[in-house]
PDB file of C-alpha atoms in Angstrom:
ATOM      1  CA  ALA A 282       0.000   0.000   0.000  1.00 56.00           C
ATOM      2  CA  ASP A 283       1.161   3.551  -0.684  1.00 54.00           C
ATOM      3  CA  TYR A 284       0.718   6.277   1.931  1.00 50.00           C
ATOM      4  CA  ILE A 285      -1.159   9.486   0.956  1.00 54.00           C
ATOM      5  CA  GLN A 286      -2.131  12.063   3.624  1.00 56.00           C
ATOM      6  CA  ASP A 287      -4.737  14.790   2.978  1.00 64.00           C
ATOM      7  CA  ASP A 288      -7.304  14.463   5.827  1.00 76.00           C
ATOM      8  CA  SER A 289      -6.205  14.176   9.451  1.00 84.00           C
ATOM      9  CA  ARG A 290      -8.819  11.460  10.145  1.00 88.00           C
ATOM     10  CA  PHE A 291      -7.658   9.130   7.387  1.00 88.00           C
ATOM     11  CA  THR A 292      -4.606   8.030   5.494  1.00 84.00           C
ATOM     12  CA  LYS A 293      -5.529   7.204   1.910  1.00 88.00           C
ATOM     13  CA  VAL A 294      -3.782   4.105   0.621  1.00 89.00           C
ATOM     14  CA  LYS A 295      -3.362   2.667  -2.837  1.00 92.00           C
ATOM     15  CA  ILE A 296      -3.262  -1.099  -2.533  1.00 91.00           C
ATOM     16  CA  TRP A 297      -1.714  -3.575  -4.970  1.00 93.00           C
ATOM     17  CA  LEU A 298      -4.038  -6.261  -3.671  1.00 92.00           C
ATOM     18  CA  MET A 299      -3.048  -9.327  -5.660  1.00 94.00           C
ATOM     19  CA  HIS A 300      -1.645 -10.387  -8.987  1.00 95.00           C
ATOM     20  CA  THR A 301      -3.168 -12.627 -11.580  1.00 96.00           C
ATOM     21  CA  GLY A 302      -1.550 -15.877 -12.600  1.00 95.00           C
ATOM     22  CA  LEU A 303       0.631 -18.138 -10.460  1.00 94.00           C
ATOM     23  CA  ASN A 304       1.360 -16.995  -6.888  1.00 91.00           C
ATOM     24  CA  TYR A 305       4.219 -18.115  -4.622  1.00 89.00           C
ATOM     25  CA  ASN A 306       1.812 -20.330  -2.634  1.00 90.00           C
ATOM     26  CA  LYS A 307       0.952 -22.315  -5.790  1.00 94.00           C
ATOM     27  CA  SER A 308      -2.461 -20.692  -6.236  1.00 94.00           C
ATOM     28  CA  ILE A 309      -3.593 -19.329  -9.586  1.00 95.00           C
ATOM     29  CA  PHE A 310      -6.062 -16.499 -10.138  1.00 96.00           C
ATOM     30  CA  ASP A 311      -7.335 -15.873 -13.667  1.00 96.00           C
ATOM     31  CA  LYS A 312      -8.434 -12.296 -14.401  1.00 97.00           C
ATOM     32  CA  GLU A 313     -12.035 -13.373 -15.103  1.00 97.00           C
ATOM     33  CA  VAL A 314     -12.271 -15.016 -11.652  1.00 96.00           C
ATOM     34  CA  VAL A 315     -10.850 -11.893  -9.979  1.00 96.00           C
ATOM     35  CA  ASP A 316     -13.302  -9.703 -11.924  1.00 97.00           C
ATOM     36  CA  ALA A 317     -16.218 -11.806 -10.643  1.00 96.00           C
ATOM     37  CA  ALA A 318     -15.025 -11.245  -7.046  1.00 95.00           C
ATOM     38  CA  LEU A 319     -14.761  -7.429  -7.332  1.00 96.00           C
ATOM     39  CA  PRO A 320     -18.161  -6.728  -5.700  1.00 95.00           C
ATOM     40  CA  THR A 321     -16.893  -8.430  -2.517  1.00 93.00           C
ATOM     41  CA  LEU A 322     -14.076  -5.864  -2.178  1.00 94.00           C
ATOM     42  CA  GLU A 323     -16.439  -3.106  -1.052  1.00 95.00           C
ATOM     43  CA  TYR A 324     -15.955  -2.136   2.615  1.00 96.00           C
ATOM     44  CA  ILE A 325     -13.798  -5.103   3.611  1.00 94.00           C
ATOM     45  CA  PRO A 326     -11.450  -4.244   6.478  1.00 94.00           C
ATOM     46  CA  ILE A 327      -7.768  -3.514   6.156  1.00 91.00           C
ATOM     47  CA  VAL A 328      -6.389  -5.680   8.939  1.00 90.00           C
ATOM     48  CA  GLY A 329      -3.103  -6.414  10.579  1.00 86.00           C
ATOM     49  CA  PHE A 330      -1.327  -7.674  13.642  1.00 87.00           C
ATOM     50  CA  ILE A 331       1.286  -5.291  15.050  1.00 86.00           C
ATOM     51  CA  GLU A 332       4.294  -6.492  17.021  1.00 87.00           C
ATOM     52  CA  GLU A 333       7.989  -5.716  17.308  1.00 89.00           C
ATOM     53  CA  ASN A 334      10.086  -6.645  14.286  1.00 90.00           C
ATOM     54  CA  LYS A 335      13.705  -7.842  14.431  1.00 92.00           C
ATOM     55  CA  ALA A 336      14.924  -4.233  14.690  1.00 91.00           C
ATOM     56  CA  GLY A 337      12.732  -3.628  17.757  1.00 89.00           C
ATOM     57  CA  ASP A 338      10.255  -1.378  15.921  1.00 89.00           C
ATOM     58  CA  ASP A 339       6.491  -1.863  15.847  1.00 88.00           C
ATOM     59  CA  ASP A 340       5.492  -3.280  12.469  1.00 86.00           C
ATOM     60  CA  PHE A 341       2.771  -5.255  10.764  1.00 85.00           C
ATOM     61  CA  SER A 342       3.346  -8.971  11.109  1.00 83.00           C
ATOM     62  CA  ASN A 343       1.594 -12.019   9.671  1.00 79.00           C
ATOM     63  CA  HIS A 344      -1.997 -13.221   9.850  1.00 78.00           C
ATOM     64  CA  ARG A 345      -2.434 -14.026  13.504  1.00 83.00           C
ATOM     65  CA  TYR A 346      -4.812 -16.543  14.988  1.00 84.00           C
ATOM     66  CA  THR A 347      -5.136 -18.166  18.361  1.00 87.00           C
ATOM     67  CA  ILE A 348      -6.834 -21.441  19.226  1.00 92.00           C
ATOM     68  CA  VAL A 349      -9.865 -21.098  21.490  1.00 92.00           C
ATOM     69  CA  LYS A 350     -12.118 -23.683  23.042  1.00 93.00           C
ATOM     70  CA  ASP A 351     -15.702 -22.704  23.766  1.00 89.00           C
ATOM     71  CA  LYS A 352     -19.216 -24.171  23.726  1.00 90.00           C
ATOM     72  CA  ASN A 353     -18.882 -24.717  19.950  1.00 84.00           C
ATOM     73  CA  GLY A 354     -15.665 -26.696  20.270  1.00 90.00           C
ATOM     74  CA  VAL A 355     -12.104 -25.848  19.271  1.00 91.00           C
ATOM     75  CA  ARG A 356     -11.654 -23.144  16.620  1.00 87.00           C
ATOM     76  CA  ARG A 357      -9.200 -20.606  15.253  1.00 84.00           C
ATOM     77  CA  LYS A 358      -9.895 -17.003  16.265  1.00 84.00           C
ATOM     78  CA  TYR A 359      -8.372 -14.096  14.347  1.00 84.00           C
ATOM     79  CA  ILE A 360      -6.583 -11.729  16.745  1.00 82.00           C
ATOM     80  CA  GLY A 361      -5.485  -9.009  14.346  1.00 85.00           C
ATOM     81  CA  HIS A 362      -7.331  -5.701  14.218  1.00 89.00           C
ATOM     82  CA  ALA A 363      -9.049  -3.589  11.586  1.00 88.00           C
ATOM     83  CA  TYR A 364      -7.084  -0.407  10.912  1.00 91.00           C
ATOM     84  CA  GLY A 365      -9.024   0.818   7.890  1.00 93.00           C
ATOM     85  CA  THR A 366     -11.286  -0.197   5.035  1.00 95.00           C
ATOM     86  CA  ILE A 367     -11.475  -0.599   1.285  1.00 95.00           C
ATOM     87  CA  LEU A 368     -13.780   2.076  -0.110  1.00 94.00           C
ATOM     88  CA  SER A 369     -17.153   1.566  -1.807  1.00 94.00           C
ATOM     89  CA  SER A 370     -17.313   0.144  -5.322  1.00 92.00           C
ATOM     90  CA  GLU A 371     -17.891   3.690  -6.611  1.00 94.00           C
ATOM     91  CA  ASP A 372     -14.786   5.031  -4.835  1.00 94.00           C
ATOM     92  CA  ASN A 373     -12.251   2.189  -4.640  1.00 95.00           C
ATOM     93  CA  ASP A 374     -11.155   2.543  -8.304  1.00 96.00           C
ATOM     94  CA  ALA A 375     -10.482  -1.197  -8.621  1.00 96.00           C
ATOM     95  CA  HIS A 376      -8.413  -1.717 -11.768  1.00 97.00           C
ATOM     96  CA  TYR A 377      -5.346  -3.546 -13.039  1.00 97.00           C
ATOM     97  CA  GLU A 378      -1.794  -2.253 -13.323  1.00 97.00           C
ATOM     98  CA  LEU A 379       1.407  -3.891 -14.477  1.00 97.00           C
ATOM     99  CA  ARG A 380       4.227  -3.882 -11.926  1.00 95.00           C
ATOM    100  CA  VAL A 381       7.716  -5.355 -11.894  1.00 96.00           C
ATOM    101  CA  CYS A 382       8.110  -7.511  -8.779  1.00 91.00           C
ATOM    102  CA  ASP A 383      11.243  -8.028  -6.671  1.00 90.00           C
ATOM    103  CA  ASP A 384      12.112 -11.094  -8.766  1.00 93.00           C
ATOM    104  CA  GLY A 385      12.235  -8.918 -11.926  1.00 95.00           C
ATOM    105  CA  ILE A 386       9.056 -10.402 -13.410  1.00 94.00           C
ATOM    106  CA  GLU A 387       6.300  -8.037 -14.549  1.00 96.00           C
ATOM    107  CA  ARG A 388       2.883  -9.101 -13.232  1.00 96.00           C
ATOM    108  CA  GLU A 389      -0.646  -7.766 -13.560  1.00 97.00           C
ATOM    109  CA  PHE A 390      -1.987  -6.561 -10.210  1.00 96.00           C
ATOM    110  CA  LEU A 391      -5.472  -5.735  -9.022  1.00 96.00           C
ATOM    111  CA  VAL A 392      -5.171  -2.264  -7.493  1.00 95.00           C
ATOM    112  CA  CYS A 393      -7.722  -0.427  -5.328  1.00 96.00           C
ATOM    113  CA  ASN A 394      -8.051   2.470  -2.885  1.00 94.00           C
ATOM    114  CA  GLY A 395      -8.746   2.376   0.818  1.00 94.00           C
ATOM    115  CA  VAL A 396      -8.216   4.367   3.995  1.00 93.00           C
ATOM    116  CA  ILE A 397      -6.324   3.743   7.223  1.00 90.00           C
ATOM    117  CA  TRP A 398      -8.063   5.290  10.254  1.00 93.00           C
ATOM    118  CA  ASN A 399      -5.558   7.615  11.947  1.00 90.00           C
ATOM    119  CA  MET A 400      -7.149   7.248  15.380  1.00 91.00           C
ATOM    120  CA  PHE A 401      -5.221   3.945  15.525  1.00 87.00           C
ATOM    121  CA  GLU A 402      -1.865   5.646  15.854  1.00 83.00           C
ATOM    122  CA  ASP A 403       0.301   2.529  15.718  1.00 86.00           C
ATOM    123  CA  ALA A 404      -0.933   1.644  12.224  1.00 85.00           C
ATOM    124  CA  SER A 405      -0.822   5.178  10.848  1.00 83.00           C
ATOM    125  CA  ASP A 406       2.636   5.757  12.401  1.00 84.00           C
ATOM    126  CA  ILE A 407       3.936   2.634  10.644  1.00 85.00           C
ATOM    127  CA  MET A 408       2.492   3.829   7.323  1.00 82.00           C
ATOM    128  CA  GLU A 409       3.944   7.317   7.782  1.00 82.00           C
ATOM    129  CA  ARG A 410       7.342   5.876   8.689  1.00 85.00           C
ATOM    130  CA  ASP A 411       7.574   3.300   5.887  1.00 83.00           C
ATOM    131  CA  VAL A 412       5.314   4.855   3.198  1.00 80.00           C
ATOM    132  CA  VAL A 413       5.126   1.487   1.351  1.00 81.00           C
ATOM    133  CA  LYS A 414       4.231  -1.751   3.154  1.00 72.00           C
ATOM    134  CA  ASN A 415       4.032  -5.352   2.005  1.00 72.00           C
ATOM    135  CA  HIS A 416       1.039  -7.180   3.380  1.00 68.00           C
ATOM    136  CA  SER A 417      -1.236  -9.990   2.295  1.00 69.00           C
ATOM    137  CA  MET A 418      -4.925 -10.306   1.583  1.00 71.00           C
ATOM    138  CA  GLU A 419      -7.373 -12.808   3.010  1.00 68.00           C
ATOM    139  CA  LEU A 420     -10.086 -14.729   1.229  1.00 74.00           C
ATOM    140  CA  LYS A 421     -13.458 -15.553   2.751  1.00 65.00           C
ATOM    141  CA  GLN A 422     -13.404 -19.151   3.979  1.00 67.00           C
ATOM    142  CA  ASP A 423     -16.257 -19.439   6.464  1.00 62.00           C
ATOM    143  CA  THR A 424     -18.756 -21.305   4.282  1.00 59.00           C
ATOM    144  CA  SER A 425     -18.486 -24.173   1.853  1.00 59.00           C
ATOM    145  CA  ASP A 426     -19.413 -21.876  -1.045  1.00 63.00           C
ATOM    146  CA  SER A 427     -16.861 -19.130  -0.188  1.00 73.00           C
ATOM    147  CA  TYR A 428     -14.398 -20.354  -2.808  1.00 84.00           C
ATOM    148  CA  ASP A 429     -13.997 -23.107  -5.333  1.00 90.00           C
ATOM    149  CA  GLY A 430     -11.334 -24.424  -7.640  1.00 93.00           C
ATOM    150  CA  TYR A 431      -9.290 -27.423  -8.639  1.00 95.00           C
ATOM    151  CA  GLU A 432      -5.744 -28.712  -8.318  1.00 96.00           C
ATOM    152  CA  ASP A 433      -3.780 -29.383 -11.500  1.00 96.00           C
ATOM    153  CA  ASP A 434      -1.184 -32.096 -12.100  1.00 96.00           C
ATOM    154  CA  ASP A 435       1.611 -29.758 -10.881  1.00 95.00           C
ATOM    155  CA  GLY A 436      -0.077 -29.210  -7.499  1.00 96.00           C
ATOM    156  CA  ASN A 437      -1.229 -25.669  -8.347  1.00 96.00           C
ATOM    157  CA  PHE A 438      -4.677 -24.648  -7.081  1.00 95.00           C
ATOM    158  CA  HIS A 439      -6.729 -22.810  -9.729  1.00 96.00           C
ATOM    159  CA  PHE A 440      -9.394 -20.641  -8.139  1.00 94.00           C
ATOM    160  CA  THR A 441     -12.656 -20.676 -10.093  1.00 95.00           C
ATOM    161  CA  LYS A 442     -14.557 -18.649  -7.485  1.00 93.00           C
ATOM    162  CA  PHE A 443     -13.653 -16.663  -4.346  1.00 93.00           C
ATOM    163  CA  SER A 444     -14.660 -13.714  -2.191  1.00 91.00           C
ATOM    164  CA  PHE A 445     -12.422 -11.152  -0.540  1.00 91.00           C
ATOM    165  CA  ARG A 446     -12.399 -11.170   3.265  1.00 88.00           C
ATOM    166  CA  ALA A 447      -9.760  -8.634   4.338  1.00 87.00           C
TER     167      ALA A 447
END
């Protein structure tokens, strides 16, 4: 995400959300499948888990879950926090841009706009300090129809349907 400040309540961010094609985790997203998921982008939270990095500075970390046991049994509970949101479909300007990645390969990314809420100072301080942050997106996985796809002979998972979660 890129940091843009013009309202003291919010930090506007431009997010390179995901790229089409083969991802490092052996998942594949075709552009048509991503296009079908665009309506689920609207108002999803921008989330993160903040902890000290190796240099001793607060920074965004990985997806963070804990295991809880309650009346419904044992489950994973997300313990990150929402620090902002993707804007409405009319305002998030979801579109594709080509970008050269760290490995030198040019990939097509889905890009959109969101805001970080500045009242959560840790998150906005990190964005102000670093200006550009690498982070990952989450797909909705709470129902059997949240996503679909198939595995090819090389062990790659081709998504045929998905929804954005965060």
